[in-house]
Amino acid sequence: MALSSTRLLVAASGTGGHLFPAIATAEQLSDYQIEWLGVPDRLETQLVPQKYLLHTIRVGGFQGRLGLGSVRLMTQLMRAVFQVRQILQQGKFQGVFTTGGYISAPAIIAARSLGLPTILHESNALPGKVTRWLSPWCTTVALGFDTASSLLPRTDSICVGTPVRSQFLQAASDLQELAIPQEAPLVVVMGGSQGAVAVNQLVRQAAPAWLDAGAWLVHLTGDNDPEVDQLSHPHYIHRPFYDNMAALLQRADFAISRAGAGTLTELAVTRTPAILIPYPFAAEDHQTYNAAVFAAAGAALVSRQSDLTVTDLRDRVLTLLNDRERLAQMAQAAGDLAITDSAERLAKLVREVVQIHSTKSN
Ligand SMILES: CC(=O)N[C@H]1[C@@H](OP(=O)(O)OP(=O)(O)OC[C@H]2O[C@@H](n3ccc(=O)[nH]c3=O)[C@H](O)[C@@H]2O)O[C@H](CO)[C@@H](O)[C@@H]1O
């Protein structure tokens, strides 16, 4: 495809949940000249530089209380806005696309101050603080979950779903490297892009009963778990992180997972039923709101971490492993939540907004 002269700054940083949807959207804009805005020490420094020029700035988040810390953050934010303005002006960018989180605050403010259009994508059912505060300053707000629109009353928003990596939209590649027998039931345990130590501990205690019943377990532990080697069984595979998630989730009979928006979108696209354990310390408990959408649709069972005992988890999984009909219904319900062309829809929105703005300003 011929390269257009349109220059877009993508502001996405931190976790897989913010980066993967932004990368999937950027891939749909392959004719655009895209550069990236992130912070120096997060996942974007591993994922982005192979494809896009990465600009980094320092920016943090408000935890709600006013005090010396927030004065420091305000100063940092003002410095960050100044830096982003410079990047936008020097790079002659025509618009900003952001997936929320801390990095989006200076990006939205700087773009607005220069009269540039901003497209914000919010993947969570409970929009984050930056989205709630700054969405009226964006040209368009795109949502992963329709339910979020009622929480953004001053904003024109449109639900487009959340983009998934292109691997999820291709025919499943095989999982031969994991050597799981074809007929064996497979449970995948995942804790978001960083892993979930508390879930890992519960799972390691409950898992022997599932493994002895013939199930296989792929456990994505994250790289902060000091006890990863405590469980060993011929059917038990653990990895700190796994790349081929599309094939793994397509093969899985069900997943035990946190309830980040990225993971939930992938579970829907791969029609994977789940037991969801929302991360209890997520900002404003937003994972509970995400999980509630899946529970209401019949696609997942939800347990609060504080209420979930090893025995509950063990029995819940054993029951599901023996109830193929229930799993099939849940898989269908998960699939009904999927918006598979989300990246295309979002990229189209970006094009429309940038185009309208360029026409107006010419
Ligand atoms: C702890 C926290 O606050 N997490 C938030 C963070 O996402 P966070 O990155 O923690 O979680 P998400 O579920 O959104 O995304 C995880 C991503 O990592 C991928 N993955 C995971 C493990 C692995 O081994 N390999 C792999 O590729 C998953 O397939 C998924 O694409 O931002 C999301 C979007 O705002 C929020 O909904 C989450 O609540």
CSV table of C-alpha atoms and ligand atoms in Angstrom, one decimal:
chain,number,residue,atom,x,y,z
A,1,MET,CA,0.0,0.0,0.0
A,2,ALA,CA,1.3,3.5,-0.9
A,3,LEU,CA,2.3,5.5,2.2
A,4,SER,CA,0.0,8.5,2.7
A,5,SER,CA,1.3,11.7,4.1
A,6,THR,CA,-1.0,11.4,7.2
A,7,ARG,CA,1.0,11.5,10.4
A,8,LEU,CA,-0.5,10.0,13.6
A,9,LEU,CA,0.9,9.9,17.1
A,10,VAL,CA,-0.3,6.8,19.0
A,11,ALA,CA,-0.2,7.2,22.8
A,12,ALA,CA,-0.4,3.7,24.4
A,13,SER,CA,1.6,2.5,27.3
A,14,GLY,CA,2.1,0.1,30.2
A,15,THR,CA,0.3,-3.2,29.9
A,16,GLY,CA,-0.8,-5.6,27.2
A,17,GLY,CA,-4.3,-4.4,27.8
A,18,HIS,CA,-3.4,-0.9,26.5
A,19,LEU,CA,-0.8,-1.8,23.9
A,20,PHE,CA,-2.2,-4.8,22.0
A,21,PRO,CA,-5.4,-2.9,20.9
A,22,ALA,CA,-3.3,0.1,19.9
A,23,ILE,CA,-0.9,-2.1,17.8
A,24,ALA,CA,-3.8,-3.9,16.2
A,25,THR,CA,-5.4,-0.6,15.2
A,26,ALA,CA,-2.0,0.8,14.0
A,27,GLU,CA,-1.6,-2.3,11.8
A,28,GLN,CA,-4.9,-1.4,10.0
A,29,LEU,CA,-3.4,2.1,9.3
A,30,SER,CA,-0.4,0.7,7.5
A,31,ASP,CA,-0.5,3.6,4.9
A,32,TYR,CA,-0.2,6.1,7.8
A,33,GLN,CA,3.1,7.5,9.1
A,34,ILE,CA,2.8,6.4,12.7
A,35,GLU,CA,5.0,7.2,15.7
A,36,TRP,CA,4.5,6.1,19.3
A,37,LEU,CA,4.3,7.8,22.6
A,38,GLY,CA,5.1,5.8,25.8
A,39,VAL,CA,7.2,5.8,29.0
A,40,PRO,CA,10.8,4.7,29.3
A,41,ASP,CA,10.4,1.5,31.4
A,42,ARG,CA,7.2,-0.3,30.4
A,43,LEU,CA,6.1,-3.0,27.9
A,44,GLU,CA,6.1,-0.6,24.9
A,45,THR,CA,9.9,-0.5,25.0
A,46,GLN,CA,9.9,-4.2,24.1
A,47,LEU,CA,6.9,-4.3,21.7
A,48,VAL,CA,7.0,-1.0,19.8
A,49,PRO,CA,10.5,-0.1,18.5
A,50,GLN,CA,10.7,-2.9,15.9
A,51,LYS,CA,7.8,-1.2,14.1
A,52,TYR,CA,7.4,2.4,15.1
A,53,LEU,CA,9.6,5.2,16.3
A,54,LEU,CA,9.0,5.4,20.1
A,55,HIS,CA,9.1,8.8,21.9
A,56,THR,CA,9.2,8.4,25.7
A,57,ILE,CA,8.1,10.8,28.5
A,58,ARG,CA,7.7,10.4,32.2
A,59,VAL,CA,4.2,10.5,33.5
A,60,GLY,CA,2.4,8.9,36.5
A,61,GLY,CA,-1.2,8.5,37.8
A,62,PHE,CA,-3.4,10.0,40.4
A,63,GLN,CA,-4.6,7.7,43.1
A,64,GLY,CA,-7.4,10.0,44.2
A,65,ARG,CA,-6.0,11.8,47.3
A,66,LEU,CA,-4.8,15.4,47.2
A,67,GLY,CA,-1.5,16.1,48.8
A,68,LEU,CA,2.2,16.6,48.1
A,69,GLY,CA,2.2,13.6,45.8
A,70,SER,CA,-0.5,15.1,43.6
A,71,VAL,CA,1.4,18.4,43.4
A,72,ARG,CA,4.4,16.5,42.2
A,73,LEU,CA,2.2,14.6,39.7
A,74,MET,CA,0.6,17.9,38.4
A,75,THR,CA,4.1,19.3,37.8
A,76,GLN,CA,5.1,16.1,36.0
A,77,LEU,CA,1.9,16.3,34.0
A,78,MET,CA,2.5,19.9,32.9
A,79,ARG,CA,6.1,19.0,31.9
A,80,ALA,CA,4.7,16.0,30.0
A,81,VAL,CA,2.1,18.2,28.2
A,82,PHE,CA,4.9,20.6,27.1
A,83,GLN,CA,7.0,17.6,25.8
A,84,VAL,CA,4.1,16.1,23.9
A,85,ARG,CA,3.3,19.5,22.3
A,86,GLN,CA,6.8,19.7,21.1
A,87,ILE,CA,6.7,16.2,19.7
A,88,LEU,CA,3.4,16.9,17.9
A,89,GLN,CA,4.6,20.2,16.5
A,90,GLN,CA,8.1,19.1,15.4
A,91,GLY,CA,6.6,15.9,13.9
A,92,LYS,CA,3.8,17.8,12.1
A,93,PHE,CA,1.3,15.2,13.4
A,94,GLN,CA,-2.3,15.5,12.2
A,95,GLY,CA,-3.9,13.6,15.0
A,96,VAL,CA,-3.6,11.5,18.2
A,97,PHE,CA,-4.9,8.1,18.9
A,98,THR,CA,-4.8,6.8,22.5
A,99,THR,CA,-6.0,3.8,24.4
A,100,GLY,CA,-6.4,5.5,27.8
A,101,GLY,CA,-4.3,5.2,30.9
A,102,TYR,CA,-1.8,7.7,32.3
A,103,ILE,CA,-0.1,8.4,29.0
A,104,SER,CA,-3.3,9.6,27.4
A,105,ALA,CA,-3.7,12.6,29.8
A,106,PRO,CA,-0.8,14.7,28.4
A,107,ALA,CA,-1.5,13.4,24.9
A,108,ILE,CA,-5.1,14.6,25.0
A,109,ILE,CA,-4.3,17.9,26.6
A,110,ALA,CA,-1.4,18.6,24.3
A,111,ALA,CA,-3.5,17.7,21.1
A,112,ARG,CA,-6.4,19.8,22.3
A,113,SER,CA,-4.2,22.8,23.0
A,114,LEU,CA,-2.8,22.6,19.4
A,115,GLY,CA,-6.3,22.1,17.9
A,116,LEU,CA,-5.5,18.6,16.7
A,117,PRO,CA,-8.1,15.8,16.7
A,118,THR,CA,-7.9,13.0,19.3
A,119,ILE,CA,-9.5,9.6,19.1
A,120,LEU,CA,-9.7,7.8,22.5
A,121,HIS,CA,-10.4,4.1,22.9
A,122,GLU,CA,-11.6,2.9,26.3
A,123,SER,CA,-11.7,-0.8,26.6
A,124,ASN,CA,-13.1,-1.2,30.1
A,125,ALA,CA,-16.8,-1.4,31.2
A,126,LEU,CA,-16.0,1.2,33.9
A,127,PRO,CA,-14.1,4.0,32.1
A,128,GLY,CA,-10.9,5.0,33.8
A,129,LYS,CA,-10.4,8.4,35.5
A,130,VAL,CA,-8.5,9.9,32.6
A,131,THR,CA,-11.3,8.9,30.2
A,132,ARG,CA,-14.0,10.3,32.5
A,133,TRP,CA,-12.2,13.6,33.0
A,134,LEU,CA,-10.8,14.2,29.6
A,135,SER,CA,-13.2,12.5,27.1
A,136,PRO,CA,-15.1,15.7,26.5
A,137,TRP,CA,-11.8,17.1,25.1
A,138,CYS,CA,-11.5,14.3,22.6
A,139,THR,CA,-13.0,14.4,19.1
A,140,THR,CA,-14.3,10.9,19.4
A,141,VAL,CA,-14.5,8.3,22.1
A,142,ALA,CA,-14.7,4.6,21.0
A,143,LEU,CA,-15.7,2.0,23.6
A,144,GLY,CA,-15.0,-1.7,24.1
A,145,PHE,CA,-18.2,-2.2,26.0
A,146,ASP,CA,-21.5,-0.5,25.2
A,147,THR,CA,-22.3,-0.2,29.0
A,148,ALA,CA,-19.5,2.3,29.4
A,149,SER,CA,-21.4,5.0,27.5
A,150,SER,CA,-23.9,5.7,30.4
A,151,LEU,CA,-20.8,6.6,32.5
A,152,LEU,CA,-19.7,9.2,30.0
A,153,PRO,CA,-22.7,11.5,29.8
A,154,ARG,CA,-20.9,14.5,28.4
A,155,THR,CA,-19.3,12.6,25.6
A,156,ASP,CA,-20.4,11.3,22.1
A,157,SER,CA,-19.2,7.7,22.1
A,158,ILE,CA,-19.5,4.8,19.9
A,159,CYS,CA,-19.0,1.1,20.7
A,160,VAL,CA,-16.5,-0.7,18.4
A,161,GLY,CA,-15.4,-3.5,20.7
A,162,THR,CA,-11.7,-3.9,21.5
A,163,PRO,CA,-9.1,-4.8,18.9
A,164,VAL,CA,-7.2,-8.1,19.3
A,165,ARG,CA,-3.9,-9.0,17.9
A,166,SER,CA,-4.0,-10.3,14.3
A,167,GLN,CA,-3.1,-13.8,15.4
A,168,PHE,CA,-6.7,-14.1,16.8
A,169,LEU,CA,-8.3,-13.5,13.5
A,170,GLN,CA,-6.2,-16.1,11.6
A,171,ALA,CA,-6.8,-19.8,11.4
A,172,ALA,CA,-5.5,-21.4,14.7
A,173,SER,CA,-1.8,-22.4,14.4
A,174,ASP,CA,-1.0,-25.6,16.2
A,175,LEU,CA,0.3,-26.0,19.8
A,176,GLN,CA,2.6,-28.9,19.0
A,177,GLU,CA,5.4,-27.4,21.0
A,178,LEU,CA,3.3,-28.0,24.2
A,179,ALA,CA,2.7,-31.7,23.3
A,180,ILE,CA,-0.8,-31.8,24.8
A,181,PRO,CA,-2.7,-34.9,23.6
A,182,GLN,CA,-5.5,-34.0,21.2
A,183,GLU,CA,-8.4,-35.4,23.2
A,184,ALA,CA,-7.2,-34.2,26.7
A,185,PRO,CA,-9.3,-31.5,28.3
A,186,LEU,CA,-7.2,-28.3,28.6
A,187,VAL,CA,-7.6,-25.6,31.2
A,188,VAL,CA,-5.6,-22.4,30.8
A,189,VAL,CA,-4.8,-20.2,33.7
A,190,MET,CA,-3.8,-16.6,33.1
A,191,GLY,CA,-3.5,-13.4,35.1
A,192,GLY,CA,-3.3,-10.6,32.6
A,193,SER,CA,0.0,-9.5,31.0
A,194,GLN,CA,1.8,-9.4,34.4
A,195,GLY,CA,0.5,-12.7,35.8
A,196,ALA,CA,-1.5,-13.0,39.1
A,197,VAL,CA,0.4,-14.4,42.1
A,198,ALA,CA,-2.7,-14.8,44.3
A,199,VAL,CA,-4.5,-16.8,41.6
A,200,ASN,CA,-1.4,-18.8,41.0
A,201,GLN,CA,-1.3,-19.9,44.6
A,202,LEU,CA,-4.9,-20.9,44.6
A,203,VAL,CA,-4.5,-22.8,41.4
A,204,ARG,CA,-1.4,-24.7,42.5
A,205,GLN,CA,-3.3,-26.0,45.5
A,206,ALA,CA,-6.5,-26.9,43.6
A,207,ALA,CA,-4.9,-28.3,40.5
A,208,PRO,CA,-3.7,-31.8,41.5
A,209,ALA,CA,-7.4,-32.9,41.6
A,210,TRP,CA,-7.9,-31.7,38.0
A,211,LEU,CA,-4.7,-33.2,36.7
A,212,ASP,CA,-5.4,-36.5,38.4
A,213,ALA,CA,-8.9,-36.4,36.7
A,214,GLY,CA,-7.1,-36.3,33.3
A,215,ALA,CA,-7.1,-32.6,32.5
A,216,TRP,CA,-4.1,-30.7,31.3
A,217,LEU,CA,-3.2,-27.3,32.6
A,218,VAL,CA,-1.2,-24.5,31.0
A,219,HIS,CA,-0.5,-22.0,33.7
A,220,LEU,CA,0.8,-18.5,32.6
A,221,THR,CA,2.3,-17.3,35.9
A,222,GLY,CA,3.9,-14.0,35.0
A,223,ASP,CA,7.5,-13.5,36.0
A,224,ASN,CA,7.0,-12.2,39.6
A,225,ASP,CA,6.0,-15.5,41.2
A,226,PRO,CA,8.7,-17.0,43.4
A,227,GLU,CA,6.9,-20.4,43.8
A,228,VAL,CA,6.5,-21.3,40.2
A,229,ASP,CA,8.3,-24.6,40.6
A,230,GLN,CA,6.2,-25.9,43.5
A,231,LEU,CA,3.8,-28.0,41.4
A,232,SER,CA,5.0,-30.7,39.1
A,233,HIS,CA,2.9,-33.2,37.2
A,234,PRO,CA,3.2,-34.7,33.7
A,235,HIS,CA,0.0,-32.7,32.6
A,236,TYR,CA,1.1,-29.4,34.1
A,237,ILE,CA,2.9,-26.8,32.0
A,238,HIS,CA,3.9,-23.4,33.3
A,239,ARG,CA,5.4,-20.5,31.6
A,240,PRO,CA,6.0,-16.9,32.7
A,241,PHE,CA,4.4,-15.6,29.5
A,242,TYR,CA,3.2,-17.2,26.3
A,243,ASP,CA,3.0,-15.5,22.9
A,244,ASN,CA,0.8,-17.8,20.9
A,245,MET,CA,-2.3,-16.9,22.9
A,246,ALA,CA,-4.8,-17.3,20.0
A,247,ALA,CA,-3.9,-21.0,19.5
A,248,LEU,CA,-3.8,-21.7,23.2
A,249,LEU,CA,-7.3,-20.1,23.9
A,250,GLN,CA,-8.8,-21.7,20.9
A,251,ARG,CA,-7.6,-25.1,22.1
A,252,ALA,CA,-8.6,-24.5,25.7
A,253,ASP,CA,-11.9,-26.0,27.1
A,254,PHE,CA,-12.0,-23.1,29.5
A,255,ALA,CA,-9.8,-20.5,31.2
A,256,ILE,CA,-9.3,-19.3,34.7
A,257,SER,CA,-8.4,-15.7,34.5
A,258,ARG,CA,-8.3,-12.1,35.7
A,259,ALA,CA,-10.9,-9.9,34.0
A,260,GLY,CA,-8.8,-7.3,32.1
A,261,ALA,CA,-10.6,-6.0,29.0
A,262,GLY,CA,-7.9,-7.4,26.6
A,263,THR,CA,-8.2,-10.9,27.9
A,264,LEU,CA,-12.0,-10.8,28.0
A,265,THR,CA,-12.1,-9.7,24.3
A,266,GLU,CA,-9.8,-12.5,23.4
A,267,LEU,CA,-12.0,-15.0,25.3
A,268,ALA,CA,-15.0,-13.8,23.3
A,269,VAL,CA,-13.2,-14.0,20.0
A,270,THR,CA,-12.0,-17.5,20.7
A,271,ARG,CA,-15.3,-18.6,22.3
A,272,THR,CA,-13.6,-19.7,25.5
A,273,PRO,CA,-15.7,-20.0,28.6
A,274,ALA,CA,-14.1,-18.8,31.8
A,275,ILE,CA,-14.0,-18.6,35.6
A,276,LEU,CA,-13.1,-15.0,36.2
A,277,ILE,CA,-11.4,-13.7,39.4
A,278,PRO,CA,-11.2,-9.9,39.0
A,279,TYR,CA,-8.0,-8.3,40.3
A,280,PRO,CA,-9.2,-6.8,43.6
A,281,PHE,CA,-6.8,-3.9,43.5
A,282,ALA,CA,-7.5,-2.8,40.0
A,283,ALA,CA,-8.2,1.0,39.8
A,284,GLU,CA,-11.8,1.5,41.1
A,285,ASP,CA,-12.3,-2.2,40.9
A,286,HIS,CA,-12.9,-1.9,37.2
A,287,GLN,CA,-12.3,-5.6,36.5
A,288,THR,CA,-15.4,-6.5,38.5
A,289,TYR,CA,-17.4,-4.4,36.0
A,290,ASN,CA,-15.8,-6.1,33.0
A,291,ALA,CA,-16.5,-9.5,34.5
A,292,ALA,CA,-20.1,-8.6,35.2
A,293,VAL,CA,-20.7,-8.1,31.5
A,294,PHE,CA,-19.5,-11.7,30.8
A,295,ALA,CA,-21.4,-13.1,33.7
A,296,ALA,CA,-24.6,-11.4,32.7
A,297,ALA,CA,-24.2,-12.9,29.2
A,298,GLY,CA,-23.7,-16.4,30.6
A,299,ALA,CA,-20.1,-16.5,29.2
A,300,ALA,CA,-18.3,-16.7,32.5
A,301,LEU,CA,-18.6,-17.6,36.2
A,302,VAL,CA,-17.2,-14.9,38.5
A,303,SER,CA,-15.7,-15.3,41.9
A,304,ARG,CA,-14.3,-12.5,44.1
A,305,GLN,CA,-10.8,-13.4,45.2
A,306,SER,CA,-11.6,-12.7,48.8
A,307,ASP,CA,-14.4,-15.3,48.8
A,308,LEU,CA,-12.8,-18.0,46.8
A,309,THR,CA,-11.3,-20.9,48.7
A,310,VAL,CA,-9.1,-23.7,47.3
A,311,THR,CA,-12.0,-26.1,47.7
A,312,ASP,CA,-14.5,-23.9,45.9
A,313,LEU,CA,-12.1,-23.5,43.0
A,314,ARG,CA,-11.2,-27.2,42.9
A,315,ASP,CA,-14.9,-28.2,42.8
A,316,ARG,CA,-16.0,-25.6,40.4
A,317,VAL,CA,-13.4,-26.7,37.9
A,318,LEU,CA,-14.2,-30.4,38.4
A,319,THR,CA,-17.9,-29.7,37.8
A,320,LEU,CA,-17.2,-27.8,34.6
A,321,LEU,CA,-14.8,-30.4,33.3
A,322,ASN,CA,-17.7,-32.9,33.6
A,323,ASP,CA,-20.4,-30.7,32.0
A,324,ARG,CA,-19.7,-30.4,28.3
A,325,GLU,CA,-23.2,-29.0,27.6
A,326,ARG,CA,-22.7,-26.2,30.1
A,327,LEU,CA,-19.3,-25.4,28.5
A,328,ALA,CA,-20.8,-25.4,25.0
A,329,GLN,CA,-23.5,-22.9,26.2
A,330,MET,CA,-20.9,-20.7,27.8
A,331,ALA,CA,-18.7,-20.8,24.7
A,332,GLN,CA,-21.7,-19.8,22.5
A,333,ALA,CA,-22.5,-16.9,24.9
A,334,ALA,CA,-18.8,-15.8,24.8
A,335,GLY,CA,-18.8,-15.8,21.0
A,336,ASP,CA,-22.0,-13.7,20.9
A,337,LEU,CA,-20.0,-11.0,22.7
A,338,ALA,CA,-17.2,-10.9,20.1
A,339,ILE,CA,-16.7,-8.0,17.8
A,340,THR,CA,-14.2,-9.5,15.4
A,341,ASP,CA,-13.7,-6.5,13.1
A,342,SER,CA,-13.0,-4.0,16.0
A,343,ALA,CA,-9.6,-3.0,14.7
A,344,GLU,CA,-11.1,-2.2,11.3
A,345,ARG,CA,-13.9,-0.2,12.8
A,346,LEU,CA,-11.5,1.7,15.0
A,347,ALA,CA,-9.1,2.4,12.2
A,348,LYS,CA,-12.0,3.7,10.0
A,349,LEU,CA,-13.0,6.0,12.8
A,350,VAL,CA,-9.5,7.3,13.1
A,351,ARG,CA,-9.4,7.9,9.3
A,352,GLU,CA,-12.7,9.7,9.3
A,353,VAL,CA,-11.8,12.0,12.2
A,354,VAL,CA,-8.4,12.9,10.9
A,355,GLN,CA,-9.7,13.4,7.3
A,356,ILE,CA,-12.6,15.7,8.4
A,357,HIS,CA,-10.2,17.7,10.5
A,358,SER,CA,-7.6,18.0,7.8
A,359,THR,CA,-10.3,19.1,5.3
A,360,LYS,CA,-11.6,21.8,7.7
A,361,SER,CA,-8.2,23.2,8.5
A,362,ASN,CA,-7.1,23.4,4.8
B,1,LIG,C1,-4.0,-5.1,36.5
B,1,LIG,C2,-4.7,-4.2,35.6
B,1,LIG,O1,-5.1,-3.1,36.1
B,1,LIG,N1,-4.8,-4.6,34.4
B,1,LIG,C3,-5.5,-3.7,33.4
B,1,LIG,C4,-4.6,-3.6,32.1
B,1,LIG,O2,-4.5,-4.8,31.4
B,1,LIG,P1,-3.6,-6.1,31.5
B,1,LIG,O3,-2.6,-6.1,30.5
B,1,LIG,O4,-3.2,-6.4,32.9
B,1,LIG,O5,-4.7,-7.2,31.1
B,1,LIG,P2,-5.6,-7.5,29.9
B,1,LIG,O6,-6.4,-8.6,30.2
B,1,LIG,O7,-6.3,-6.3,29.3
B,1,LIG,O8,-4.5,-7.9,28.8
B,1,LIG,C5,-3.6,-8.9,28.9
B,1,LIG,C6,-3.0,-9.3,27.6
B,1,LIG,O9,-1.8,-10.0,27.8
B,1,LIG,C7,-1.8,-11.1,27.0
B,1,LIG,N2,-1.0,-12.2,27.5
B,1,LIG,C8,-1.1,-12.5,28.8
B,1,LIG,C9,-0.4,-13.6,29.4
B,1,LIG,C10,0.5,-14.2,28.5
B,1,LIG,O10,1.3,-15.1,28.9
B,1,LIG,N3,0.6,-13.9,27.2
B,1,LIG,C11,-0.2,-12.9,26.7
B,1,LIG,O11,-0.1,-12.5,25.5
B,1,LIG,C12,-3.3,-11.5,26.9
B,1,LIG,O12,-3.5,-12.4,25.8
B,1,LIG,C13,-3.9,-10.1,26.8
B,1,LIG,O13,-3.9,-9.7,25.5
B,1,LIG,O14,-5.3,-2.7,31.2
B,1,LIG,C14,-6.6,-3.2,30.8
B,1,LIG,C15,-7.2,-2.3,29.7
B,1,LIG,O15,-7.3,-1.0,30.3
B,1,LIG,C16,-7.5,-3.4,32.0
B,1,LIG,O16,-8.8,-3.9,31.6
B,1,LIG,C17,-6.9,-4.3,33.0
B,1,LIG,O17,-7.7,-4.4,34.2
